[in-house]
mmCIF file of C-alpha atoms in Angstrom:
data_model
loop_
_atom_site.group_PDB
_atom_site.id
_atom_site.type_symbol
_atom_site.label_atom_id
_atom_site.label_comp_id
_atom_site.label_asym_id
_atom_site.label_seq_id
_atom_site.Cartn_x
_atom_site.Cartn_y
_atom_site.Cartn_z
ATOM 1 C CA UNK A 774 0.000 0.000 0.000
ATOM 2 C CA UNK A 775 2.800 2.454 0.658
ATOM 3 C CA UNK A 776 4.505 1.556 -2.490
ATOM 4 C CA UNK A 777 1.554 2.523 -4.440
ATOM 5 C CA UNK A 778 0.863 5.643 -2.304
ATOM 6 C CA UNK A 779 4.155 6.438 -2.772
ATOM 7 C CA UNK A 780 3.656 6.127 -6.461
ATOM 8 C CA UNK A 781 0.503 8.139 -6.836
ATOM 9 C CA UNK A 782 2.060 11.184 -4.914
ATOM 10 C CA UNK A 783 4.740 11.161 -7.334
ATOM 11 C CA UNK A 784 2.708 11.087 -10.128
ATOM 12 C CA UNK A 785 0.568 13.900 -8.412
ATOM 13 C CA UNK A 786 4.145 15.872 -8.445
ATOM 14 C CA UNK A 787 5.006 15.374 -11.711
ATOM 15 C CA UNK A 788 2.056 16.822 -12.763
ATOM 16 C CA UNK A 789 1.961 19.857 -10.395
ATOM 17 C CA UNK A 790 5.413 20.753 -11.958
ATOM 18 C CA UNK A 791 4.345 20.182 -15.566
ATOM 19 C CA UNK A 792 1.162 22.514 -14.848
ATOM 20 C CA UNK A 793 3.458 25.241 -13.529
ATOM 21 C CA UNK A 794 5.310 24.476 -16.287
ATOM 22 C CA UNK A 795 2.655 25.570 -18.639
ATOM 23 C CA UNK A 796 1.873 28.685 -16.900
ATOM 24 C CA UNK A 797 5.533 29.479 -17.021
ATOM 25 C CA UNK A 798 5.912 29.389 -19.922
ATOM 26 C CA UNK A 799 2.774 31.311 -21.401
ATOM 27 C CA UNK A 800 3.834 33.948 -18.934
ATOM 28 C CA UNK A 801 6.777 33.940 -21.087
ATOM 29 C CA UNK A 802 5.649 34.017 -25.050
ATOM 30 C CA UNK A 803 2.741 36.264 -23.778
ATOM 31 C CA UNK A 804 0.445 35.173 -26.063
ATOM 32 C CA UNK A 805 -2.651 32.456 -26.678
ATOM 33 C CA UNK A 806 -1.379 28.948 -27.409
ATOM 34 C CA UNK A 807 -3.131 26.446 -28.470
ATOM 35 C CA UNK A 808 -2.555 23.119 -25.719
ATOM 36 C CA UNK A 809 -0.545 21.428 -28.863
ATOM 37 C CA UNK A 810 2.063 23.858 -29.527
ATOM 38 C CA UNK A 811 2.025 24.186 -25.587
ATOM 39 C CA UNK A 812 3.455 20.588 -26.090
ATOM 40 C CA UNK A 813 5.606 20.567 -28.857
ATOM 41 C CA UNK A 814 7.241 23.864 -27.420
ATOM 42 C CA UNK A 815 7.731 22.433 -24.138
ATOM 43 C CA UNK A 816 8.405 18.779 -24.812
ATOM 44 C CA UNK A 817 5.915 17.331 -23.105
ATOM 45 C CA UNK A 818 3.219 14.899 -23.948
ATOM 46 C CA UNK A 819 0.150 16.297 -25.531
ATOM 47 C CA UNK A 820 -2.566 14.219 -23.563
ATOM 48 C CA UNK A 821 -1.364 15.317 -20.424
ATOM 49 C CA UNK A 822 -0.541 18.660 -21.375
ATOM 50 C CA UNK A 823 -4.884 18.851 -22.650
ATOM 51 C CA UNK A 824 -5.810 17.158 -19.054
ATOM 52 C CA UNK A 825 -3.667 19.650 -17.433
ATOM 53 C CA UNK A 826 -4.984 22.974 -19.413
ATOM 54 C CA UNK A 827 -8.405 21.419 -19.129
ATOM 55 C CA UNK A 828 -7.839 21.345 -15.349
ATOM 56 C CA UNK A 829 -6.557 24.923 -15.485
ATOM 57 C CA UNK A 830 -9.376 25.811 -17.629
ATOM 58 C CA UNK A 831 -12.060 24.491 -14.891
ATOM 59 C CA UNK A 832 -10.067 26.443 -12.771
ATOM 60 C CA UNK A 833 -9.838 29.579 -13.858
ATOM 61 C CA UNK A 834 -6.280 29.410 -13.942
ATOM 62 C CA UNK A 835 -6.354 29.400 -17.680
ATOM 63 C CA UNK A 836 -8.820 30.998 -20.183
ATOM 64 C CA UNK A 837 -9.949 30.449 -23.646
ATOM 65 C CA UNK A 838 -8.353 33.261 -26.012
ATOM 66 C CA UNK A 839 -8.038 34.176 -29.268
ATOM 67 C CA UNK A 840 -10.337 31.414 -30.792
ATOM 68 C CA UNK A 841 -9.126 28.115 -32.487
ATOM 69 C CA UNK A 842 -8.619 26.633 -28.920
ATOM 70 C CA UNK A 843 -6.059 28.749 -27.791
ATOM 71 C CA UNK A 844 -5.443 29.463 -24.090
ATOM 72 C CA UNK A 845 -3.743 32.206 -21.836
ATOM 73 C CA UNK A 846 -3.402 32.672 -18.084
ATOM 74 C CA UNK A 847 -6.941 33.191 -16.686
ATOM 75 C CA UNK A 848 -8.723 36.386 -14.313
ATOM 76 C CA UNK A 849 -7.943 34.277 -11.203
ATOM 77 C CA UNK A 850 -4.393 34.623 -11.257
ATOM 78 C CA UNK A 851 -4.548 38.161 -11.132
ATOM 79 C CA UNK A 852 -7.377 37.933 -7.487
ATOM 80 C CA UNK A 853 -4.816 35.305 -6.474
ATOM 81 C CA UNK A 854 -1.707 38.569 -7.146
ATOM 82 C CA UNK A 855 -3.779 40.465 -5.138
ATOM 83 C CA UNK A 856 -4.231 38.614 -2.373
ATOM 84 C CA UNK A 857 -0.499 38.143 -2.041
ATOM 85 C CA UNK A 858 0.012 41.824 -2.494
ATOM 86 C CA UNK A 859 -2.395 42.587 0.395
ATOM 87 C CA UNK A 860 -0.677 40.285 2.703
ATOM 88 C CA UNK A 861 2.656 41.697 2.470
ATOM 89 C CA UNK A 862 3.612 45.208 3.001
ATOM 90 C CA UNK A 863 6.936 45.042 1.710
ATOM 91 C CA UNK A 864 4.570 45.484 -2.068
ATOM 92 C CA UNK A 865 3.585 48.889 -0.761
ATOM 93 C CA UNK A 866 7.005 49.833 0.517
ATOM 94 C CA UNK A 867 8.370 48.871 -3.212
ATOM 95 C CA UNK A 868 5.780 50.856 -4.905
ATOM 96 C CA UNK A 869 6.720 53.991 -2.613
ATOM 97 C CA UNK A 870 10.415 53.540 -2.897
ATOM 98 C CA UNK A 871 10.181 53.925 -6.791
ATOM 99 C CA UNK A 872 7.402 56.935 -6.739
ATOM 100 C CA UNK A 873 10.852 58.472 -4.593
ATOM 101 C CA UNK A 874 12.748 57.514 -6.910
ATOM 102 C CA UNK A 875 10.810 58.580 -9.958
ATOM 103 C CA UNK A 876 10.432 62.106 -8.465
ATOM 104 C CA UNK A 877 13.667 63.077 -7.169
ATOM 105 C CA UNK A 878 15.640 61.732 -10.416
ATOM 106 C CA UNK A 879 12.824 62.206 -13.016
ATOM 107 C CA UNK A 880 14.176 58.971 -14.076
ATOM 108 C CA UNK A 881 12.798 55.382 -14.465
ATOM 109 C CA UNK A 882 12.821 53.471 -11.627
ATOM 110 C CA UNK A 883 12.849 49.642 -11.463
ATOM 111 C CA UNK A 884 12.915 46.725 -8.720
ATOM 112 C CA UNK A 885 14.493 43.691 -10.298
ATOM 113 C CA UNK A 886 14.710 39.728 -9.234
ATOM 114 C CA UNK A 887 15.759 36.900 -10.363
ATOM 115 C CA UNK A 888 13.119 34.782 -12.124
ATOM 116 C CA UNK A 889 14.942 31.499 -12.590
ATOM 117 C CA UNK A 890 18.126 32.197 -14.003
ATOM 118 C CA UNK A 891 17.157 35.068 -15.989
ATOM 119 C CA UNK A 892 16.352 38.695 -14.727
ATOM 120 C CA UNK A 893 13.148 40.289 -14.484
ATOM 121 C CA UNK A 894 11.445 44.027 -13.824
ATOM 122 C CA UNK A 895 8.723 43.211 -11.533
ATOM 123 C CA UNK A 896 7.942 47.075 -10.397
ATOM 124 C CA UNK A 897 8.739 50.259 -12.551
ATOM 125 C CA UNK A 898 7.712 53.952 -12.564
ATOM 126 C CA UNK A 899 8.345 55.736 -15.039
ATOM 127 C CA UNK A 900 10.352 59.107 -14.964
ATOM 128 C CA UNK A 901 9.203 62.852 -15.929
ATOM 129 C CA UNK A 902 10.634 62.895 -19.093
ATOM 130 C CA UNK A 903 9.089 63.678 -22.667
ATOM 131 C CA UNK A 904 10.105 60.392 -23.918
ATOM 132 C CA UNK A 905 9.389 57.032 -22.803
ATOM 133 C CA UNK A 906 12.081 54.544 -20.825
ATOM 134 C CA UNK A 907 10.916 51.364 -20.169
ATOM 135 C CA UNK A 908 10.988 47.850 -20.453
ATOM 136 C CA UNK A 909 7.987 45.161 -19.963
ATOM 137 C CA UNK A 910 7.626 44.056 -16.354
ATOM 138 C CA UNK A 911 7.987 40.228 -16.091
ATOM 139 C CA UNK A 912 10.023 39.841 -19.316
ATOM 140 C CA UNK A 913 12.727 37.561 -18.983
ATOM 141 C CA UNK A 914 16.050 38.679 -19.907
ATOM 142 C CA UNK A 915 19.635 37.483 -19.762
ATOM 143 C CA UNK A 916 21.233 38.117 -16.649
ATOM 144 C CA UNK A 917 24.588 39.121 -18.430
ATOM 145 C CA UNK A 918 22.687 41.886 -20.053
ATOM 146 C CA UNK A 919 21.811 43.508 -17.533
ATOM 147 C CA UNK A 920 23.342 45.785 -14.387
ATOM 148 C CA UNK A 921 21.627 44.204 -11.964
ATOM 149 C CA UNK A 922 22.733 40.739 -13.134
ATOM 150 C CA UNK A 923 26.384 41.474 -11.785
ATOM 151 C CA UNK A 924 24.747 42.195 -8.392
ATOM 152 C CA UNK A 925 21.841 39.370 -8.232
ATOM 153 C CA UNK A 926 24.683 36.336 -8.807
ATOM 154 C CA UNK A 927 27.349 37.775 -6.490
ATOM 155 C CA UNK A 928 26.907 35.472 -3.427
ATOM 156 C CA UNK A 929 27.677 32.885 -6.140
ATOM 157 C CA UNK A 930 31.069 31.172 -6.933
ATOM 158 C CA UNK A 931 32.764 31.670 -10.364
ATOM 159 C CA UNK A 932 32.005 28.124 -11.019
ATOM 160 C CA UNK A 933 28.784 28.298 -9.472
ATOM 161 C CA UNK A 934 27.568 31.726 -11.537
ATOM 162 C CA UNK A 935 28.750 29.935 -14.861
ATOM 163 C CA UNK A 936 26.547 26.953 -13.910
ATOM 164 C CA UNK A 937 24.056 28.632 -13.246
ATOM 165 C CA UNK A 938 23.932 31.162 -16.475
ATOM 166 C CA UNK A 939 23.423 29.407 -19.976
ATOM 167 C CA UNK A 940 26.364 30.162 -22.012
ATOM 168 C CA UNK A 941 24.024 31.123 -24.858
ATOM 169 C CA UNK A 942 23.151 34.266 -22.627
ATOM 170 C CA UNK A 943 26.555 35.602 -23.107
ATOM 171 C CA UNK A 944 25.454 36.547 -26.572
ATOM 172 C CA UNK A 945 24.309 40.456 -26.614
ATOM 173 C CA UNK A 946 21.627 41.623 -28.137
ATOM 174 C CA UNK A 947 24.274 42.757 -31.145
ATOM 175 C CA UNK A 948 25.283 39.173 -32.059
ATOM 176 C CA UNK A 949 28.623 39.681 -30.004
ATOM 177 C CA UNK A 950 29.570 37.484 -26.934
ATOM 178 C CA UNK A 951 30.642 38.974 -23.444
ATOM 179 C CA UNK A 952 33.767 37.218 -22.401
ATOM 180 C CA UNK A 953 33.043 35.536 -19.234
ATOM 181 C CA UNK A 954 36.221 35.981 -17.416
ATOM 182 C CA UNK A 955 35.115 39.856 -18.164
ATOM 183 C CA UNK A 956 31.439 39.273 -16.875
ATOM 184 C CA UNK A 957 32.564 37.793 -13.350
ATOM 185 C CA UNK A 958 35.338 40.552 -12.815
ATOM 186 C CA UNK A 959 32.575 43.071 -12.993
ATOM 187 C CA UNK A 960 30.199 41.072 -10.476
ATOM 188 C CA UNK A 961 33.179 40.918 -7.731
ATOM 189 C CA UNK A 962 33.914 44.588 -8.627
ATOM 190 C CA UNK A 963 29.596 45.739 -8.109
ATOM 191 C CA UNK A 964 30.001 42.884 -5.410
ATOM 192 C CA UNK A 965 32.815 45.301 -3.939
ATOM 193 C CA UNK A 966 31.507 48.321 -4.525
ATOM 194 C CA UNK A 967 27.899 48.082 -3.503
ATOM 195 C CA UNK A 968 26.536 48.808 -6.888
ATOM 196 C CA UNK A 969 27.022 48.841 -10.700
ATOM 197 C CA UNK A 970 26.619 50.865 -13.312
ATOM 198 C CA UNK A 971 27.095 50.618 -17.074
ATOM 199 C CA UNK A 972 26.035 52.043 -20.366
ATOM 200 C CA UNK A 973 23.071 49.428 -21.394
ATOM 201 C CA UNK A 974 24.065 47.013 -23.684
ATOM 202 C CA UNK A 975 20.770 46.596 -24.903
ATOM 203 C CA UNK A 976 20.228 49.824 -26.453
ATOM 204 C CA UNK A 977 22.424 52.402 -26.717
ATOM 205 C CA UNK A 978 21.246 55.584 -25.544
ATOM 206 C CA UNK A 979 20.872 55.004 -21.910
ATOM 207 C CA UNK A 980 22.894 54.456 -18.609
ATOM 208 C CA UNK A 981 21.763 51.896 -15.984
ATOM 209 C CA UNK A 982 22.365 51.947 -12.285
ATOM 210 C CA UNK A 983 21.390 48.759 -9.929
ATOM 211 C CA UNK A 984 22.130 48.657 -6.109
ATOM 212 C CA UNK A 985 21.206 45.984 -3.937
ATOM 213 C CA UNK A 986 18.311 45.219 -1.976
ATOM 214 C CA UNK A 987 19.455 42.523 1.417
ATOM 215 C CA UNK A 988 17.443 39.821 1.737
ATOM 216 C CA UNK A 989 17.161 37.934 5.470
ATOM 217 C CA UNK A 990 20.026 35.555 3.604
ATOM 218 C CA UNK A 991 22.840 38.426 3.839
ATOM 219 C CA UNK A 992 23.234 39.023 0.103
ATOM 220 C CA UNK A 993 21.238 40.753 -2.938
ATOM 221 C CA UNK A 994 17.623 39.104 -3.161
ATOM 222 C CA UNK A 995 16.638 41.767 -5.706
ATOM 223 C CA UNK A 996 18.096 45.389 -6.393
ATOM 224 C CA UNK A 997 16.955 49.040 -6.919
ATOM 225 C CA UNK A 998 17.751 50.547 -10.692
ATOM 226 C CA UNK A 999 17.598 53.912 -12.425
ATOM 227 C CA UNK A 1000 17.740 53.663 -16.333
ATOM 228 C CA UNK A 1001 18.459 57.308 -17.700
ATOM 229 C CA UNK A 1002 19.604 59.134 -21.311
ATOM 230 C CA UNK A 1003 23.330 58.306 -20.965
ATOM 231 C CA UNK A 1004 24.404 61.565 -20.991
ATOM 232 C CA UNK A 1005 22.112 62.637 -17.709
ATOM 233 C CA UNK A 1006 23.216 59.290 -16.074
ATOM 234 C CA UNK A 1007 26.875 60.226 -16.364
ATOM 235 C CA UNK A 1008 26.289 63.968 -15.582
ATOM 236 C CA UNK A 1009 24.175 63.001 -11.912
ATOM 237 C CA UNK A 1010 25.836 59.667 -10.925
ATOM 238 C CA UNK A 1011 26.501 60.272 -8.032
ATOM 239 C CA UNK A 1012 23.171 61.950 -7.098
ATOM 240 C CA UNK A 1013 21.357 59.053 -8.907
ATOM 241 C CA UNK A 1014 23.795 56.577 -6.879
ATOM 242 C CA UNK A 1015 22.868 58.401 -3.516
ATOM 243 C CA UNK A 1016 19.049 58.082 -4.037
ATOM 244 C CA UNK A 1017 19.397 54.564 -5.021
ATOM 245 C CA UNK A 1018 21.190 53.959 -1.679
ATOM 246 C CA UNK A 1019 18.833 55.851 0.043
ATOM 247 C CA UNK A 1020 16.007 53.777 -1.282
ATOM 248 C CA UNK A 1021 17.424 50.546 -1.121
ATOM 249 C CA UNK A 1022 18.734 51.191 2.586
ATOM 250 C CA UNK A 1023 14.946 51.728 3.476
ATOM 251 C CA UNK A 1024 13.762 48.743 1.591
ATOM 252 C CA UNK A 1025 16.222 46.460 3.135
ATOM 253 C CA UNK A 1026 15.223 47.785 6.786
ATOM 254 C CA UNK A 1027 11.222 46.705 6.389
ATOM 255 C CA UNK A 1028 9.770 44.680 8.794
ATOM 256 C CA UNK A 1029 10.728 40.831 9.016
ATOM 257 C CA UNK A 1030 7.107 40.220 8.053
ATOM 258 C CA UNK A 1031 7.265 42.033 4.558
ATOM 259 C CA UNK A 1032 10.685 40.910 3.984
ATOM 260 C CA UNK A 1033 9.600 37.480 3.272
ATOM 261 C CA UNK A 1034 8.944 38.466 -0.353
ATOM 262 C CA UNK A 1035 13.208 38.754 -0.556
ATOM 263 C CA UNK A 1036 13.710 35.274 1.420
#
């Protein structure tokens, strides 16, 4: 009897990972799939991939969208966001640490994580400026692209950050690759320093600052980041690297409560 008990909560696993699997991974092509290309896309087998999204489906985890079948992440997600917004406060301590932010710099202001092994935006506010700086919140990117990469990885061993990093995210935006040796000399220098700051590899008009936020494990759980025209970044660096310090210092002093979000 335990054998097979044993063997039912395993299946009962397998599946709970392959569902989150699924909603992973529409959260990243945001956009309707149908539940076949859901399994050719994500190599899994296409009758339990339809029993899974059909479960979703009854669930309001997933909705119909777009016709022809396809699904996306459903309404309930979203009442299920807010309840875990409402239960911590460290949420409403992020939002009012980038409204700062945003006002004293006129720049945009971003809290960053890890997702995975890939960075993410999961807050912004967007600075007083004619034009628009931004990026989508949630969108994975390459750690290596990013400032706030060489801070997020730092608690890491060499060895350990290049395991953890797929080499194919050492390849910029531009086709060329970032030398690795070069990529971990700048994470022990932000490590060092207490922040980083770079002009963006992505694009190249702006200048990117990232500081740390402490987690209750000692090291950078997510960080604080200005993106600014590069030639206002480099003309108020150190103002813009004050603020961020300012902000993050606050962040990283909420109550052990909220803090759970950076565990």
């Amino acid at each position: 009897m335990d054998a097979i008990s044993d063997e039912a909560g395993a299946k009962r696993a397998r599946g709970l990972d392959r569902a989150f699997e699924i909603l992973d991974f529409l959260r990243q092509k945001r956009q309707a799939l149908k539940p076949n290309e859901i399994a050719a896309q994500i190599g899994a087998p296409r009758s339990s991939v339809y029993e899974l999204v059909n479960l979703l489906l009854r669930n309001g985890i997933l909705e119909f969208s777009g016709g022809e079948g396809r699904v996306y992440l459903g309404r309930k997600l979203y009442f299920l966001g807010a309840a875990y917004e409402n239960h911590f406060d460290f949420t409403r301590e992020c939002e009012a640490a980038l409204d700062w932010l945003a006002d004293e710099t006129r720049e945009t202001a971003q809290f960053c994580m890890l997702d995975g092994n890939k960075y993410t935006v999961v807050r912004m506010r967007e600075g007083a400026r004619p034009f628009r700086i931004s990026t989508d919140i949630g969108q994975s990117v390459p750690i290596p692209w990013t400032a706030s990469g060489r801070l997020l990885v730092a608690h890491m061993s060499d060895e350990e950050i290049l395991a953890f990093i797929p080499p194919q995210d050492f390849r910029l935006p531009d086709g060329k690759w970032l030398d690795s040796a070069q990529f971990l000399a700048e994470v022990r220098r932000a490590d060092a320093d207490g922040f980083f700051t770079f002009n963006s590899i992505v694009d190249s008009f702006t200048h990117c600052f990232a500081v740390p936020v402490m987690g209750e494990e000692g090291h950078a759980a997510a960080t604080l980041c200005l993106v600014a025209p590069r030639a206002d970044g480099l003309a108020n660096r150190e103002r813009y690297l004050d603020c961020l310090k300012a902000a993050a210092a606050r962040l990283g002093q909420a109550p052990t409560g909220a803090k759970r979000v950076l565990a």
